[in-house]
mmCIF file of C-alpha atoms in Angstrom:
data_model
loop_
_atom_site.group_PDB
_atom_site.id
_atom_site.type_symbol
_atom_site.label_atom_id
_atom_site.label_comp_id
_atom_site.label_asym_id
_atom_site.label_seq_id
_atom_site.Cartn_x
_atom_site.Cartn_y
_atom_site.Cartn_z
ATOM 1 C CA UNK A 280 45.492 -54.082 30.107
ATOM 2 C CA UNK A 281 44.686 -55.067 26.130
ATOM 3 C CA UNK A 282 42.392 -57.555 27.285
ATOM 4 C CA UNK A 283 40.487 -54.471 30.237
ATOM 5 C CA UNK A 284 40.330 -52.458 26.822
ATOM 6 C CA UNK A 285 38.881 -54.741 24.544
ATOM 7 C CA UNK A 286 36.285 -55.644 27.337
ATOM 8 C CA UNK A 287 35.457 -52.070 27.858
ATOM 9 C CA UNK A 288 34.991 -51.763 24.055
ATOM 10 C CA UNK A 289 33.110 -55.154 23.933
ATOM 11 C CA UNK A 290 30.632 -53.292 27.160
ATOM 12 C CA UNK A 291 29.958 -49.915 25.095
ATOM 13 C CA UNK A 292 29.030 -51.993 22.024
ATOM 14 C CA UNK A 293 26.642 -53.900 23.943
ATOM 15 C CA UNK A 294 24.970 -50.919 25.566
ATOM 16 C CA UNK A 295 24.964 -49.088 22.047
ATOM 17 C CA UNK A 296 22.980 -52.157 20.269
ATOM 18 C CA UNK A 297 20.737 -52.355 22.968
ATOM 19 C CA UNK A 298 19.815 -48.727 23.103
ATOM 20 C CA UNK A 299 19.192 -48.610 19.425
ATOM 21 C CA UNK A 300 17.315 -51.805 19.358
ATOM 22 C CA UNK A 301 14.991 -50.237 22.226
ATOM 23 C CA UNK A 302 14.532 -47.294 20.375
ATOM 24 C CA UNK A 303 13.220 -48.403 17.454
ATOM 25 C CA UNK A 304 11.104 -50.842 19.284
ATOM 26 C CA UNK A 305 9.519 -47.842 21.315
ATOM 27 C CA UNK A 306 9.317 -45.331 18.065
ATOM 28 C CA UNK A 307 5.702 -44.734 17.441
ATOM 29 C CA UNK A 308 4.522 -46.176 13.953
ATOM 30 C CA UNK A 309 3.443 -42.523 12.242
ATOM 31 C CA UNK A 310 -0.056 -42.933 10.872
ATOM 32 C CA UNK A 311 -2.410 -40.466 9.314
ATOM 33 C CA UNK A 312 -5.547 -41.588 11.073
ATOM 34 C CA UNK A 313 -7.931 -38.969 11.762
ATOM 35 C CA UNK A 314 -7.696 -35.181 10.392
ATOM 36 C CA UNK A 315 -7.824 -32.330 13.059
ATOM 37 C CA UNK A 316 -11.621 -30.607 13.029
ATOM 38 C CA UNK A 317 -11.571 -27.010 12.866
ATOM 39 C CA UNK A 318 -14.427 -25.976 15.743
ATOM 40 C CA UNK A 319 -14.008 -22.512 15.900
ATOM 41 C CA UNK A 320 -14.755 -19.942 14.058
ATOM 42 C CA UNK A 321 -18.061 -21.263 12.247
ATOM 43 C CA UNK A 322 -18.954 -20.705 8.294
ATOM 44 C CA UNK A 323 -20.529 -17.628 7.937
ATOM 45 C CA UNK A 324 -18.337 -15.807 10.689
ATOM 46 C CA UNK A 325 -17.776 -11.943 10.019
ATOM 47 C CA UNK A 326 -15.155 -9.630 10.894
ATOM 48 C CA UNK A 327 -14.968 -5.753 10.478
ATOM 49 C CA UNK A 328 -11.363 -5.057 11.155
ATOM 50 C CA UNK A 329 -10.413 -1.200 12.673
ATOM 51 C CA UNK A 330 -6.478 -0.202 13.122
ATOM 52 C CA UNK A 331 -7.725 1.240 16.655
ATOM 53 C CA UNK A 332 -8.349 -2.638 17.921
ATOM 54 C CA UNK A 333 -4.939 -4.090 16.128
ATOM 55 C CA UNK A 334 -3.648 -5.632 19.140
ATOM 56 C CA UNK A 335 -6.942 -7.247 20.264
ATOM 57 C CA UNK A 336 -8.009 -10.561 19.758
ATOM 58 C CA UNK A 337 -10.097 -10.991 16.236
ATOM 59 C CA UNK A 338 -11.009 -14.963 16.699
ATOM 60 C CA UNK A 339 -9.799 -17.794 18.960
ATOM 61 C CA UNK A 340 -9.257 -20.306 16.441
ATOM 62 C CA UNK A 341 -10.223 -24.198 18.067
ATOM 63 C CA UNK A 342 -9.953 -27.329 16.752
ATOM 64 C CA UNK A 343 -9.820 -31.223 17.442
ATOM 65 C CA UNK A 344 -6.458 -32.976 17.909
ATOM 66 C CA UNK A 345 -5.319 -34.911 14.664
ATOM 67 C CA UNK A 346 -4.674 -38.775 15.441
ATOM 68 C CA UNK A 347 -1.332 -40.040 13.978
ATOM 69 C CA UNK A 348 -1.343 -43.499 15.944
ATOM 70 C CA UNK A 349 0.417 -42.764 18.554
ATOM 71 C CA UNK A 350 1.613 -40.247 21.108
ATOM 72 C CA UNK A 351 3.540 -37.815 19.039
ATOM 73 C CA UNK A 352 4.112 -34.045 18.988
ATOM 74 C CA UNK A 353 1.531 -32.570 16.248
ATOM 75 C CA UNK A 354 2.474 -29.299 14.777
ATOM 76 C CA UNK A 355 -0.686 -27.320 13.400
ATOM 77 C CA UNK A 356 -0.767 -24.612 11.119
ATOM 78 C CA UNK A 357 -4.136 -22.016 11.016
ATOM 79 C CA UNK A 358 -4.456 -21.486 7.338
ATOM 80 C CA UNK A 359 -6.154 -18.696 5.198
ATOM 81 C CA UNK A 360 -6.607 -18.445 1.686
ATOM 82 C CA UNK A 361 -9.429 -16.711 -1.032
ATOM 83 C CA UNK A 362 -12.206 -18.306 -0.978
ATOM 84 C CA UNK A 363 -12.374 -21.044 -3.881
ATOM 85 C CA UNK A 364 -8.436 -20.879 -4.168
ATOM 86 C CA UNK A 365 -8.209 -24.405 -2.883
ATOM 87 C CA UNK A 366 -5.306 -23.195 -0.693
ATOM 88 C CA UNK A 367 -2.616 -22.566 -3.326
ATOM 89 C CA UNK A 368 -1.179 -19.822 -1.841
ATOM 90 C CA UNK A 369 -2.308 -19.631 1.509
ATOM 91 C CA UNK A 370 -1.209 -16.952 4.596
ATOM 92 C CA UNK A 371 -0.175 -18.196 8.238
ATOM 93 C CA UNK A 372 -2.233 -16.917 10.603
ATOM 94 C CA UNK A 373 -1.026 -18.762 14.013
ATOM 95 C CA UNK A 374 1.143 -22.022 14.483
ATOM 96 C CA UNK A 375 1.279 -24.427 17.712
ATOM 97 C CA UNK A 376 2.643 -27.543 18.962
ATOM 98 C CA UNK A 377 0.250 -30.100 20.353
ATOM 99 C CA UNK A 378 -1.951 -27.693 21.069
ATOM 100 C CA UNK A 379 -5.716 -27.092 20.380
ATOM 101 C CA UNK A 380 -6.274 -23.385 20.072
ATOM 102 C CA UNK A 381 -4.722 -19.971 18.808
ATOM 103 C CA UNK A 382 -5.555 -16.265 19.439
ATOM 104 C CA UNK A 383 -5.351 -14.324 16.481
ATOM 105 C CA UNK A 384 -5.149 -10.536 16.675
ATOM 106 C CA UNK A 385 -6.458 -7.871 14.523
ATOM 107 C CA UNK A 386 -3.522 -7.012 13.351
ATOM 108 C CA UNK A 387 -2.615 -10.336 11.933
ATOM 109 C CA UNK A 388 -5.567 -10.828 10.637
ATOM 110 C CA UNK A 389 -5.730 -7.933 8.737
ATOM 111 C CA UNK A 390 -2.491 -8.520 7.270
ATOM 112 C CA UNK A 391 -2.946 -11.736 6.017
ATOM 113 C CA UNK A 392 -6.130 -10.489 4.098
ATOM 114 C CA UNK A 393 -4.453 -7.459 2.854
ATOM 115 C CA UNK A 394 -0.912 -9.945 1.811
ATOM 116 C CA UNK A 395 -4.300 -11.682 -0.122
ATOM 117 C CA UNK A 396 -5.492 -8.727 -2.232
ATOM 118 C CA UNK A 397 -8.334 -7.940 -0.005
ATOM 119 C CA UNK A 398 -9.552 -4.628 -0.806
ATOM 120 C CA UNK A 399 -9.389 -1.991 2.421
ATOM 121 C CA UNK A 400 -12.651 -1.024 3.781
ATOM 122 C CA UNK A 401 -14.816 -3.611 1.470
ATOM 123 C CA UNK A 402 -15.704 -7.281 2.749
ATOM 124 C CA UNK A 403 -13.915 -9.799 0.984
ATOM 125 C CA UNK A 404 -14.580 -13.455 1.217
ATOM 126 C CA UNK A 405 -11.893 -15.966 2.807
ATOM 127 C CA UNK A 406 -11.378 -19.642 3.866
ATOM 128 C CA UNK A 407 -9.503 -21.163 7.039
ATOM 129 C CA UNK A 408 -8.566 -24.262 8.093
ATOM 130 C CA UNK A 409 -6.251 -26.186 10.332
ATOM 131 C CA UNK A 410 -3.141 -27.954 8.761
ATOM 132 C CA UNK A 411 -1.748 -31.012 10.899
ATOM 133 C CA UNK A 412 1.767 -32.058 10.187
ATOM 134 C CA UNK A 413 4.031 -34.988 11.760
ATOM 135 C CA UNK A 414 7.259 -35.381 9.757
ATOM 136 C CA UNK A 415 6.056 -35.932 6.295
ATOM 137 C CA UNK A 416 2.626 -36.580 7.477
ATOM 138 C CA UNK A 417 0.268 -33.791 6.393
ATOM 139 C CA UNK A 418 -3.453 -33.769 7.364
ATOM 140 C CA UNK A 419 -6.111 -30.787 6.656
ATOM 141 C CA UNK A 420 -9.197 -29.954 8.879
ATOM 142 C CA UNK A 421 -12.579 -29.136 7.611
ATOM 143 C CA UNK A 422 -12.878 -25.767 5.592
ATOM 144 C CA UNK A 423 -14.905 -22.452 6.982
ATOM 145 C CA UNK A 424 -15.769 -19.519 5.070
ATOM 146 C CA UNK A 425 -15.336 -16.043 6.572
ATOM 147 C CA UNK A 426 -15.577 -12.395 5.562
ATOM 148 C CA UNK A 427 -13.215 -9.981 6.812
ATOM 149 C CA UNK A 428 -13.435 -6.045 6.107
ATOM 150 C CA UNK A 429 -10.046 -5.201 6.707
ATOM 151 C CA UNK A 430 -8.680 -1.557 6.840
ATOM 152 C CA UNK A 431 -5.192 0.072 5.956
ATOM 153 C CA UNK A 432 -3.361 2.885 7.842
ATOM 154 C CA UNK A 433 -2.231 3.926 4.529
ATOM 155 C CA UNK A 434 -3.633 6.887 2.597
ATOM 156 C CA UNK A 435 -5.983 5.302 -0.173
ATOM 157 C CA UNK A 436 -5.131 6.500 -3.887
ATOM 158 C CA UNK A 437 -7.272 6.617 -6.998
ATOM 159 C CA UNK A 438 -5.339 6.533 -10.065
ATOM 160 C CA UNK A 439 -5.778 8.884 -13.178
ATOM 161 C CA UNK A 440 -5.937 6.771 -16.705
ATOM 162 C CA UNK A 441 -6.791 8.001 -19.766
ATOM 163 C CA UNK A 442 -5.871 9.191 -23.420
ATOM 164 C CA UNK A 443 -3.108 11.338 -22.227
ATOM 165 C CA UNK A 444 -0.644 8.826 -21.071
ATOM 166 C CA UNK A 445 1.302 8.401 -23.644
ATOM 167 C CA UNK A 446 1.959 12.040 -24.376
ATOM 168 C CA UNK A 447 2.210 12.829 -21.183
ATOM 169 C CA UNK A 448 5.081 10.281 -20.143
ATOM 170 C CA UNK A 449 3.090 7.916 -18.153
ATOM 171 C CA UNK A 450 2.979 4.952 -20.270
ATOM 172 C CA UNK A 451 0.455 3.552 -22.853
ATOM 173 C CA UNK A 452 -3.397 5.186 -23.325
ATOM 174 C CA UNK A 453 -5.953 3.956 -21.368
ATOM 175 C CA UNK A 454 -4.069 1.060 -19.886
ATOM 176 C CA UNK A 455 -3.527 -0.055 -15.881
ATOM 177 C CA UNK A 456 0.149 0.209 -14.920
ATOM 178 C CA UNK A 457 2.046 0.801 -11.551
ATOM 179 C CA UNK A 458 2.976 4.161 -13.850
ATOM 180 C CA UNK A 459 -0.290 5.626 -13.595
ATOM 181 C CA UNK A 460 -0.419 9.066 -11.798
ATOM 182 C CA UNK A 461 -1.977 9.031 -8.644
ATOM 183 C CA UNK A 462 -4.371 11.176 -6.099
ATOM 184 C CA UNK A 463 -4.650 10.637 -2.502
ATOM 185 C CA UNK A 464 -6.752 10.840 0.428
ATOM 186 C CA UNK A 465 -5.709 12.682 3.349
ATOM 187 C CA UNK A 466 -6.009 9.671 5.502
ATOM 188 C CA UNK A 467 -7.214 5.796 6.154
ATOM 189 C CA UNK A 468 -10.635 5.596 5.803
ATOM 190 C CA UNK A 469 -10.933 9.460 4.022
ATOM 191 C CA UNK A 470 -12.485 10.250 0.249
ATOM 192 C CA UNK A 471 -10.992 13.590 -0.027
ATOM 193 C CA UNK A 472 -7.920 12.841 -2.813
ATOM 194 C CA UNK A 473 -5.550 14.892 -4.252
ATOM 195 C CA UNK A 474 -2.489 15.108 -6.642
ATOM 196 C CA UNK A 475 -1.087 16.447 -9.494
ATOM 197 C CA UNK A 476 -1.376 15.564 -13.451
ATOM 198 C CA UNK A 477 0.594 16.694 -16.385
ATOM 199 C CA UNK A 478 -1.911 16.617 -19.492
ATOM 200 C CA UNK A 479 0.327 17.213 -22.518
ATOM 201 C CA UNK A 480 -2.812 17.372 -24.793
ATOM 202 C CA UNK A 481 -5.634 19.522 -24.434
ATOM 203 C CA UNK A 482 -8.095 17.043 -25.717
ATOM 204 C CA UNK A 483 -7.370 14.823 -22.902
ATOM 205 C CA UNK A 484 -10.052 12.062 -21.509
ATOM 206 C CA UNK A 485 -9.582 10.431 -18.421
ATOM 207 C CA UNK A 486 -11.098 8.701 -15.496
ATOM 208 C CA UNK A 487 -10.639 8.031 -11.963
ATOM 209 C CA UNK A 488 -9.736 3.999 -10.916
ATOM 210 C CA UNK A 489 -9.227 2.914 -7.182
ATOM 211 C CA UNK A 490 -6.891 0.721 -7.967
ATOM 212 C CA UNK A 491 -4.218 0.628 -11.044
ATOM 213 C CA UNK A 492 -4.689 -3.021 -12.127
ATOM 214 C CA UNK A 493 -8.047 -2.984 -13.442
ATOM 215 C CA UNK A 494 -11.224 -0.941 -14.130
ATOM 216 C CA UNK A 495 -13.556 -2.117 -11.140
ATOM 217 C CA UNK A 496 -15.160 0.321 -9.578
ATOM 218 C CA UNK A 497 -14.264 3.526 -12.000
ATOM 219 C CA UNK A 498 -15.294 7.083 -11.654
ATOM 220 C CA UNK A 499 -16.344 9.151 -14.761
ATOM 221 C CA UNK A 500 -17.973 12.404 -15.609
ATOM 222 C CA UNK A 501 -21.484 12.497 -14.648
ATOM 223 C CA UNK A 502 -23.471 14.244 -17.449
ATOM 224 C CA UNK A 503 -22.807 15.227 -21.102
ATOM 225 C CA UNK A 504 -20.381 13.067 -23.865
ATOM 226 C CA UNK A 505 -16.815 12.265 -23.549
ATOM 227 C CA UNK A 506 -14.636 14.703 -22.885
ATOM 228 C CA UNK A 507 -16.664 17.150 -20.979
ATOM 229 C CA UNK A 508 -15.965 18.937 -17.612
ATOM 230 C CA UNK A 509 -18.786 18.779 -15.217
ATOM 231 C CA UNK A 510 -17.186 18.609 -11.792
ATOM 232 C CA UNK A 511 -19.361 15.647 -10.704
ATOM 233 C CA UNK A 512 -18.385 11.900 -10.902
ATOM 234 C CA UNK A 513 -20.602 8.825 -11.651
ATOM 235 C CA UNK A 514 -19.660 5.260 -11.134
ATOM 236 C CA UNK A 515 -22.354 3.911 -13.583
ATOM 237 C CA UNK A 516 -23.495 5.340 -16.872
ATOM 238 C CA UNK A 517 -20.316 7.583 -17.002
ATOM 239 C CA UNK A 518 -18.317 9.389 -19.321
ATOM 240 C CA UNK A 519 -14.717 9.690 -19.772
ATOM 241 C CA UNK A 520 -13.901 13.297 -17.875
ATOM 242 C CA UNK A 521 -12.124 16.361 -19.582
ATOM 243 C CA UNK A 522 -10.146 19.716 -19.042
ATOM 244 C CA UNK A 523 -12.486 22.732 -18.124
ATOM 245 C CA UNK A 524 -12.912 25.378 -20.779
ATOM 246 C CA UNK A 525 -10.687 26.719 -22.275
ATOM 247 C CA UNK A 526 -9.135 23.783 -22.345
ATOM 248 C CA UNK A 527 -5.297 23.726 -22.498
ATOM 249 C CA UNK A 528 -2.843 21.355 -22.346
ATOM 250 C CA UNK A 529 -0.506 21.750 -18.905
ATOM 251 C CA UNK A 530 0.399 20.428 -14.993
ATOM 252 C CA UNK A 531 -3.076 20.091 -12.873
ATOM 253 C CA UNK A 532 -4.127 20.015 -9.537
ATOM 254 C CA UNK A 533 -7.065 17.445 -9.264
ATOM 255 C CA UNK A 534 -9.339 17.037 -6.385
ATOM 256 C CA UNK A 535 -11.793 14.250 -6.241
ATOM 257 C CA UNK A 536 -14.354 13.689 -3.491
ATOM 258 C CA UNK A 537 -15.737 9.895 -3.426
ATOM 259 C CA UNK A 538 -18.650 10.316 -1.202
ATOM 260 C CA UNK A 539 -19.608 13.821 -2.554
ATOM 261 C CA UNK A 540 -18.660 12.766 -5.991
ATOM 262 C CA UNK A 541 -17.241 15.929 -6.945
ATOM 263 C CA UNK A 542 -13.768 16.689 -8.779
ATOM 264 C CA UNK A 543 -12.071 19.925 -9.684
ATOM 265 C CA UNK A 544 -9.554 20.354 -12.243
ATOM 266 C CA UNK A 545 -6.987 23.125 -11.827
ATOM 267 C CA UNK A 546 -4.038 24.378 -14.303
ATOM 268 C CA UNK A 547 -0.556 24.950 -12.518
ATOM 269 C CA UNK A 548 2.570 26.668 -13.395
ATOM 270 C CA UNK A 549 5.210 26.604 -10.526
ATOM 271 C CA UNK A 550 7.854 29.209 -9.858
ATOM 272 C CA UNK A 551 10.370 30.298 -6.962
ATOM 273 C CA UNK A 552 10.450 33.386 -4.961
ATOM 274 C CA UNK A 553 11.808 34.816 -2.301
ATOM 275 C CA UNK A 554 14.198 37.452 -0.553
ATOM 276 C CA UNK A 555 16.907 35.023 -1.544
ATOM 277 C CA UNK A 556 16.169 35.028 -5.664
ATOM 278 C CA UNK A 557 17.218 37.369 -7.698
ATOM 279 C CA UNK A 558 13.983 39.233 -8.117
ATOM 280 C CA UNK A 559 13.209 39.011 -4.551
ATOM 281 C CA UNK A 560 9.577 39.010 -2.923
ATOM 282 C CA UNK A 561 6.706 39.617 -5.448
ATOM 283 C CA UNK A 562 5.032 41.958 -3.292
ATOM 284 C CA UNK A 563 7.489 44.695 -4.816
ATOM 285 C CA UNK A 564 5.807 44.141 -8.359
ATOM 286 C CA UNK A 565 8.597 41.555 -9.510
ATOM 287 C CA UNK A 566 8.134 39.216 -11.026
ATOM 288 C CA UNK A 567 8.740 35.178 -9.747
ATOM 289 C CA UNK A 568 11.312 32.742 -11.403
ATOM 290 C CA UNK A 569 9.676 30.394 -13.383
ATOM 291 C CA UNK A 570 10.384 26.211 -13.386
ATOM 292 C CA UNK A 571 10.412 23.932 -15.979
ATOM 293 C CA UNK A 572 8.788 20.866 -16.284
ATOM 294 C CA UNK A 573 10.252 17.784 -17.234
ATOM 295 C CA UNK A 574 8.056 14.782 -18.276
ATOM 296 C CA UNK A 575 10.610 12.092 -17.865
ATOM 297 C CA UNK A 576 11.570 13.016 -14.398
ATOM 298 C CA UNK A 577 8.203 14.043 -13.701
ATOM 299 C CA UNK A 578 10.061 17.042 -11.478
ATOM 300 C CA UNK A 579 10.103 21.003 -11.855
ATOM 301 C CA UNK A 580 13.486 22.721 -12.355
ATOM 302 C CA UNK A 581 15.347 25.986 -12.185
ATOM 303 C CA UNK A 582 18.786 27.284 -11.733
ATOM 304 C CA UNK A 583 19.288 30.523 -10.170
ATOM 305 C CA UNK A 584 21.718 32.422 -8.102
ATOM 306 C CA UNK A 585 20.590 32.905 -4.998
ATOM 307 C CA UNK A 586 21.643 34.606 -1.570
ATOM 308 C CA UNK A 587 21.579 33.538 1.846
ATOM 309 C CA UNK A 588 17.861 34.337 2.556
ATOM 310 C CA UNK A 589 14.457 32.627 2.192
ATOM 311 C CA UNK A 590 12.522 31.277 -0.725
ATOM 312 C CA UNK A 591 9.012 29.496 -1.357
ATOM 313 C CA UNK A 592 7.280 27.827 -4.076
ATOM 314 C CA UNK A 593 3.894 29.024 -5.703
ATOM 315 C CA UNK A 594 1.582 28.450 -8.719
ATOM 316 C CA UNK A 595 -0.067 30.553 -10.995
ATOM 317 C CA UNK A 596 1.724 34.011 -9.632
ATOM 318 C CA UNK A 597 -0.459 33.849 -6.850
ATOM 319 C CA UNK A 598 -0.496 32.909 -3.486
ATOM 320 C CA UNK A 599 -3.743 30.376 -3.293
ATOM 321 C CA UNK A 600 -1.089 27.521 -3.761
ATOM 322 C CA UNK A 601 1.856 27.974 -2.402
ATOM 323 C CA UNK A 602 4.487 25.301 -0.477
ATOM 324 C CA UNK A 603 7.013 25.969 1.811
ATOM 325 C CA UNK A 604 8.589 23.569 4.540
ATOM 326 C CA UNK A 605 7.787 24.254 7.895
ATOM 327 C CA UNK A 606 9.816 21.436 9.638
ATOM 328 C CA UNK A 607 13.282 21.995 7.468
ATOM 329 C CA UNK A 608 12.833 18.189 6.520
ATOM 330 C CA UNK A 609 12.557 18.569 2.548
ATOM 331 C CA UNK A 610 8.905 17.633 2.851
ATOM 332 C CA UNK A 611 6.355 20.538 2.248
ATOM 333 C CA UNK A 612 3.085 21.852 3.084
ATOM 334 C CA UNK A 613 0.822 24.387 2.143
ATOM 335 C CA UNK A 614 1.688 27.983 3.353
ATOM 336 C CA UNK A 615 4.298 26.145 4.876
ATOM 337 C CA UNK A 616 7.504 28.256 6.152
ATOM 338 C CA UNK A 617 9.995 30.130 4.138
ATOM 339 C CA UNK A 618 12.686 27.830 3.102
ATOM 340 C CA UNK A 619 16.297 29.172 4.090
ATOM 341 C CA UNK A 620 18.793 29.150 1.475
ATOM 342 C CA UNK A 621 22.104 27.610 3.112
ATOM 343 C CA UNK A 622 24.616 29.999 1.535
ATOM 344 C CA UNK A 623 25.055 32.059 -1.518
ATOM 345 C CA UNK A 624 25.418 30.591 -4.751
ATOM 346 C CA UNK A 625 24.000 29.086 -8.074
ATOM 347 C CA UNK A 626 21.594 26.682 -6.870
ATOM 348 C CA UNK A 627 19.758 23.736 -9.151
ATOM 349 C CA UNK A 628 16.352 24.104 -7.470
ATOM 350 C CA UNK A 629 13.599 20.885 -8.103
ATOM 351 C CA UNK A 630 9.954 20.771 -7.148
ATOM 352 C CA UNK A 631 8.391 17.337 -7.005
ATOM 353 C CA UNK A 632 4.638 16.876 -6.700
ATOM 354 C CA UNK A 633 4.640 13.799 -8.471
ATOM 355 C CA UNK A 634 4.155 11.653 -4.890
ATOM 356 C CA UNK A 635 0.456 12.751 -3.820
ATOM 357 C CA UNK A 636 0.496 14.322 -0.935
ATOM 358 C CA UNK A 637 4.158 14.027 -0.115
ATOM 359 C CA UNK A 638 5.689 17.009 -1.789
ATOM 360 C CA UNK A 639 9.369 17.610 -2.143
ATOM 361 C CA UNK A 640 11.929 19.592 -3.181
ATOM 362 C CA UNK A 641 15.870 20.165 -3.586
ATOM 363 C CA UNK A 642 18.436 22.929 -3.309
ATOM 364 C CA UNK A 643 21.551 21.566 -5.143
ATOM 365 C CA UNK A 644 24.555 23.955 -4.944
ATOM 366 C CA UNK A 645 26.262 23.873 -8.252
#
């Protein structure tokens, strides 16, 4: 029995050794012989991307196979980077195994362009290539330069910068930063911007920036010296805009149109009114309940004893600017439905206009 067992073990050892030797002998030697060749697109290709075509093909990338000296599985990656960046931080458009083409959708190409800091609705230059990989062996193709005009489904923004920032709680004066107050357009591709900005200094001067990282493409006042308000915008030869006469510190609603090149600035002071407030609706000649603005939290606040009825927010003791909540979802609309008070009690009420076109409120029972 022992002899039979020894024979079986010896047989398995011979088979295992035989297989290992054959595997080594049959294994191809990986050599970087010929790089892949990108055949489409060619340099100069241009793409104007629109959201309606998100699922459609933007481009079919094709290439000639890389040669690694044998029959091996090759991983291919289509890469894109900003022109002149030498693919230091590329974005992947597609990956394939031992194939010679890849269809890239509008959505994927658009996402890569935005990730590489392209400005929506403006043409930007990029470079594309194909990278082939087998194990640790890597070869890259020729490079093609392309131009992409990406889109965004987010509302574009204008940022307000100026001499008012520090005193108003936004950061250092005339300094680009994520904390800059913003105006938002009504939708992607639109040029009608709206938002609210606190100007703690009556002599404030300001400009509008398409991005909060640089002064590139900034808008200012069309005519007159710094600090003038005309309601007209200009990008070249502009001056710093100012507050309209009579100049006064305050919380302003700003509208700007970068196509019509106009802007307006209206001072606002917000209050709560309605049948749920102690004074009732202002139609009876009573006063609204004024709110107080906090430049640190960026919200308006008031504490009131409310009855289980209705309230609304309005500015400047009038109905030209009033906010309600049509969907009862905490997000407000101009002229929206009255807000129902859940139950009688003392409430801290807040109004937050700091996020442009996304105005919110809270009712917190004390």
